[in-house]
Amino acid sequence: MNAKTNALAQGFIRCHDCGYLVKRVDHPATCPRCDSLLHGRRPHSLQRTTALLFSGFFLYIPANIFPIMNVNQFGVGDPHTIAGGIIELFNSGMIPIGLLVLVASILVPSLKLIGIGLLLLCAHFRWQVNARKWTVMYRVIAFVGRWSMLDIFMISILVDLVNFGAVQIIAGPAATAFAAVVILTMFAAENFDPRLLWDNQQNL
Amino acid sequence: MPHLSTKVMNSTNFDACPECDLLLKPAQPKIGEKAHCPRCGLLLSRPHKQSVERTFALSIAGFILFFPANFLPMVGITVLGNVNTGLLMSGVLALFNDGMVAVAIVVFLASVLFPLVHISLSLLISGHLYFNRPNRNLAMWMRWMLHLDEWVMLEVYLLGIIVACVKLMAIAPLKFGWGLYAFIALIIITTMLTSGLDSGLFWQRIEQLRKKDNHEC
């Protein structure tokens, strides 16, 4: 099944942590250079990624429905959802910053969920694709994930600074859900093994 | 890539691409050159001049800067004569006091603890390599540091500060403190650290030191 030019098909395992190439053995072994456990491919890559992706997907719903922060002015609360905060930025004329937050907190997480889903389907159903393009997609997904934490950090700063008796900003329940989505999808991307895409290509 | 016969292979003579697992002859790019995987295009290595020395120097600078970046006020806001100043840690505490414990922990890890551990590990590793001191924990430290890389989110935090400031500017006047400048300097240093770190070279040096240590014992 494996593409013949792959190191694993030729009887070699590349250490995940230090990149040392060792001869494949049948029993569990550790890397002679860095002592980490050797695996030909990430263990249970598809199962783990699927589980993390689904948890991320379900938490993405409360993250968008519930308010991410409450602005209390003289006792009157004004809840903001993620989308609401962006609309407010647009309305007050701060379009570049609004676009930045739109990309970081809406486009990146949702495209990431879809992208990892597609990668999983591709690896599972052994689609014959241009593996190079799909690997680039994986690389982009793995790279941009952390930037979604922007909203969470922004809230931690706002909550800290805007705390005057009459005017207060309080973090809402969506913040926890959103932070969880970002972290779960980061773990999902980390657990996905892009080499599975290459293993399935028969015309290499 | 020609088909390679299994018999002549020796594990040290070959390399594999981390993302597409193509079996490769190890590329040895010169300083300033880049080696890409011919099949998937991944940047395989990009050696930098004096990577160990540079990493050591930058880690010292980063370690020193970590403290003003964390303990000096970053942004101050004035509303009706009241001044509120923000630190990295005070944001964490504010979230904690609001009952957002999980979010507070995440912010603490990504913006305070992991950066500190990352810089300390980098200082430890490059220090041992610089002075050629073997240590049996070197490989473990190196693995931790590489795993931690992705979870150090200082530059994302800076973007968070910028967005928060833009939102607050409409409400009240802001004052920027020395903590913010130290924080920006710290980000420049950690970015230079991660981009200038030649992990291939570091692993080779760690292996050499281990052999030297075993030889002396």
Short mmCIF file of N, CA, C and O in Angstrom, two decimals, chain B residues 6-62:
data_model
loop_
_atom_site.label_atom_id
_atom_site.label_comp_id
_atom_site.label_asym_id
_atom_site.label_seq_id
_atom_site.Cartn_x
_atom_site.Cartn_y
_atom_site.Cartn_z
N THR B 6 17.57 -1.78 -0.84
CA THR B 6 17.56 -1.84 0.61
C THR B 6 18.90 -2.32 1.18
O THR B 6 19.26 -1.97 2.29
N LYS B 7 19.61 -3.09 0.41
CA LYS B 7 20.81 -3.74 0.96
C LYS B 7 21.92 -2.75 1.32
O LYS B 7 22.60 -2.92 2.32
N VAL B 8 22.09 -1.73 0.49
CA VAL B 8 23.22 -0.84 0.72
C VAL B 8 22.91 0.24 1.76
O VAL B 8 23.74 1.07 2.05
N MET B 9 21.72 0.22 2.31
CA MET B 9 21.35 1.32 3.17
C MET B 9 21.94 1.20 4.57
O MET B 9 21.99 0.15 5.14
N ASN B 10 22.32 2.34 5.04
CA ASN B 10 22.79 2.43 6.41
C ASN B 10 22.03 3.60 7.01
O ASN B 10 21.89 4.63 6.38
N SER B 11 21.57 3.43 8.23
CA SER B 11 20.65 4.43 8.77
C SER B 11 21.26 5.83 8.82
O SER B 11 20.55 6.81 8.80
N THR B 12 22.56 5.93 8.90
CA THR B 12 23.13 7.27 9.04
C THR B 12 23.33 7.96 7.69
O THR B 12 23.57 9.16 7.65
N ASN B 13 23.23 7.20 6.59
CA ASN B 13 23.50 7.81 5.29
C ASN B 13 22.28 8.43 4.66
O ASN B 13 22.40 9.05 3.61
N PHE B 14 21.12 8.24 5.28
CA PHE B 14 19.91 8.75 4.65
C PHE B 14 19.12 9.61 5.61
O PHE B 14 19.39 9.65 6.80
N ASP B 15 18.15 10.26 5.04
CA ASP B 15 17.31 11.19 5.78
C ASP B 15 15.90 10.98 5.26
O ASP B 15 15.73 10.44 4.17
N ALA B 16 14.90 11.43 6.02
CA ALA B 16 13.54 11.34 5.50
C ALA B 16 12.85 12.66 5.74
O ALA B 16 13.10 13.33 6.74
N CYS B 17 11.98 13.02 4.82
CA CYS B 17 11.22 14.26 4.99
C CYS B 17 10.20 14.07 6.10
O CYS B 17 9.46 13.09 6.09
N PRO B 18 10.13 14.98 7.07
CA PRO B 18 9.20 14.80 8.19
C PRO B 18 7.73 14.83 7.79
O PRO B 18 6.89 14.30 8.50
N GLU B 19 7.39 15.44 6.66
CA GLU B 19 5.98 15.56 6.33
C GLU B 19 5.52 14.66 5.20
O GLU B 19 4.33 14.40 5.07
N CYS B 20 6.43 14.20 4.33
CA CYS B 20 5.95 13.27 3.30
C CYS B 20 6.72 11.96 3.33
O CYS B 20 6.41 11.04 2.57
N ASP B 21 7.72 11.85 4.22
CA ASP B 21 8.45 10.60 4.43
C ASP B 21 9.23 10.15 3.20
O ASP B 21 9.49 8.96 3.04
N LEU B 22 9.59 11.07 2.33
CA LEU B 22 10.43 10.71 1.19
C LEU B 22 11.83 10.42 1.69
O LEU B 22 12.38 11.16 2.48
N LEU B 23 12.38 9.28 1.23
CA LEU B 23 13.74 8.93 1.62
C LEU B 23 14.70 9.80 0.82
O LEU B 23 14.61 9.88 -0.40
N LEU B 24 15.61 10.44 1.53
CA LEU B 24 16.47 11.44 0.89
C LEU B 24 17.93 11.20 1.23
O LEU B 24 18.24 10.65 2.28
N LYS B 25 18.78 11.67 0.36
CA LYS B 25 20.19 11.82 0.75
C LYS B 25 20.24 13.11 1.56
O LYS B 25 19.66 14.11 1.16
N PRO B 26 20.91 13.10 2.73
CA PRO B 26 20.90 14.33 3.54
C PRO B 26 21.44 15.51 2.76
O PRO B 26 22.54 15.43 2.20
N ALA B 27 20.67 16.56 2.73
CA ALA B 27 21.13 17.77 2.05
C ALA B 27 22.06 18.50 3.00
O ALA B 27 21.82 18.53 4.20
N GLN B 28 23.13 19.04 2.48
CA GLN B 28 24.01 19.82 3.35
C GLN B 28 24.15 21.22 2.78
O GLN B 28 25.17 21.57 2.19
N PRO B 29 23.09 22.02 2.97
CA PRO B 29 23.16 23.38 2.43
C PRO B 29 24.21 24.19 3.16
O PRO B 29 24.48 23.97 4.33
N LYS B 30 24.82 25.12 2.41
CA LYS B 30 25.79 26.02 3.05
C LYS B 30 25.03 27.09 3.83
O LYS B 30 23.81 27.23 3.69
N ILE B 31 25.76 27.82 4.64
CA ILE B 31 25.12 28.87 5.43
C ILE B 31 24.49 29.90 4.51
O ILE B 31 25.11 30.36 3.54
N GLY B 32 23.23 30.21 4.80
CA GLY B 32 22.50 31.15 3.95
C GLY B 32 21.69 30.47 2.88
O GLY B 32 20.85 31.10 2.25
N GLU B 33 21.94 29.17 2.65
CA GLU B 33 21.15 28.44 1.66
C GLU B 33 20.03 27.67 2.36
O GLU B 33 20.06 27.48 3.57
N LYS B 34 19.07 27.23 1.57
CA LYS B 34 17.96 26.47 2.12
C LYS B 34 17.87 25.12 1.42
O LYS B 34 18.19 25.02 0.24
N ALA B 35 17.43 24.10 2.16
CA ALA B 35 17.18 22.81 1.53
C ALA B 35 15.69 22.51 1.64
O ALA B 35 15.12 22.54 2.73
N HIS B 36 15.05 22.29 0.49
CA HIS B 36 13.62 21.96 0.48
C HIS B 36 13.45 20.51 0.06
O HIS B 36 14.25 19.97 -0.70
N CYS B 37 12.38 19.88 0.55
CA CYS B 37 12.07 18.53 0.11
C CYS B 37 11.62 18.60 -1.35
O CYS B 37 10.75 19.39 -1.70
N PRO B 38 12.21 17.76 -2.23
CA PRO B 38 11.86 17.85 -3.65
C PRO B 38 10.42 17.42 -3.93
O PRO B 38 9.87 17.79 -4.96
N ARG B 39 9.83 16.65 -3.03
CA ARG B 39 8.49 16.15 -3.32
C ARG B 39 7.39 17.02 -2.73
O ARG B 39 6.42 17.34 -3.42
N CYS B 40 7.53 17.42 -1.46
CA CYS B 40 6.42 18.19 -0.87
C CYS B 40 6.80 19.65 -0.64
O CYS B 40 5.95 20.45 -0.26
N GLY B 41 8.06 20.02 -0.85
CA GLY B 41 8.44 21.42 -0.76
C GLY B 41 8.73 21.92 0.64
O GLY B 41 8.96 23.11 0.82
N LEU B 42 8.71 21.03 1.64
CA LEU B 42 8.95 21.47 3.02
C LEU B 42 10.38 21.99 3.17
O LEU B 42 11.31 21.43 2.60
N LEU B 43 10.53 23.05 3.94
CA LEU B 43 11.86 23.56 4.26
C LEU B 43 12.54 22.58 5.20
O LEU B 43 12.11 22.41 6.35
N LEU B 44 13.56 21.88 4.72
CA LEU B 44 14.19 20.84 5.54
C LEU B 44 15.23 21.42 6.48
O LEU B 44 15.27 21.08 7.66
N SER B 45 16.11 22.25 5.95
CA SER B 45 17.09 22.87 6.85
C SER B 45 17.56 24.18 6.25
O SER B 45 17.51 24.38 5.03
N ARG B 46 17.99 25.04 7.13
CA ARG B 46 18.42 26.36 6.73
C ARG B 46 19.46 26.79 7.75
O ARG B 46 19.14 27.46 8.73
N PRO B 47 20.70 26.36 7.55
CA PRO B 47 21.72 26.62 8.57
C PRO B 47 22.00 28.11 8.74
O PRO B 47 21.99 28.86 7.77
N HIS B 48 22.22 28.49 9.98
CA HIS B 48 22.57 29.88 10.28
C HIS B 48 23.98 29.94 10.81
O HIS B 48 24.47 28.97 11.39
N LYS B 49 24.57 31.09 10.63
CA LYS B 49 25.94 31.26 11.12
C LYS B 49 25.95 31.17 12.64
O LYS B 49 25.13 31.80 13.30
N GLN B 50 26.84 30.40 13.17
CA GLN B 50 27.06 30.30 14.62
C GLN B 50 25.76 30.15 15.41
O GLN B 50 25.48 30.92 16.32
N SER B 51 25.01 29.14 15.04
CA SER B 51 23.69 28.97 15.65
C SER B 51 23.77 28.81 17.17
O SER B 51 22.97 29.39 17.89
N VAL B 52 24.74 28.04 17.65
CA VAL B 52 24.84 27.81 19.10
C VAL B 52 25.16 29.11 19.83
O VAL B 52 24.50 29.46 20.81
N GLU B 53 26.16 29.83 19.32
CA GLU B 53 26.57 31.07 19.98
C GLU B 53 25.43 32.08 19.99
O GLU B 53 25.14 32.72 21.00
N ARG B 54 24.78 32.21 18.82
CA ARG B 54 23.67 33.16 18.72
C ARG B 54 22.53 32.78 19.65
O ARG B 54 21.95 33.64 20.32
N THR B 55 22.20 31.49 19.68
CA THR B 55 21.11 31.05 20.56
C THR B 55 21.45 31.34 22.01
O THR B 55 20.60 31.80 22.78
N PHE B 56 22.71 31.10 22.37
CA PHE B 56 23.14 31.34 23.76
C PHE B 56 22.98 32.82 24.10
O PHE B 56 22.37 33.17 25.13
N ALA B 57 23.49 33.68 23.21
CA ALA B 57 23.42 35.12 23.47
C ALA B 57 21.97 35.59 23.55
O ALA B 57 21.57 36.32 24.46
N LEU B 58 21.15 35.14 22.59
CA LEU B 58 19.75 35.58 22.57
C LEU B 58 18.99 35.05 23.78
O LEU B 58 18.12 35.74 24.32
N SER B 59 19.32 33.83 24.22
CA SER B 59 18.61 33.29 25.40
C SER B 59 18.92 34.11 26.63
O SER B 59 18.03 34.35 27.46
N ILE B 60 20.18 34.53 26.78
CA ILE B 60 20.52 35.36 27.94
C ILE B 60 19.72 36.66 27.89
O ILE B 60 19.08 37.05 28.88
N ALA B 61 19.73 37.30 26.72
CA ALA B 61 19.01 38.57 26.58
C ALA B 61 17.52 38.36 26.85
O ALA B 61 16.90 39.14 27.57
N GLY B 62 16.94 37.27 26.30
CA GLY B 62 15.52 37.00 26.49
C GLY B 62 15.19 36.74 27.94
O GLY B 62 14.18 37.21 28.47
#
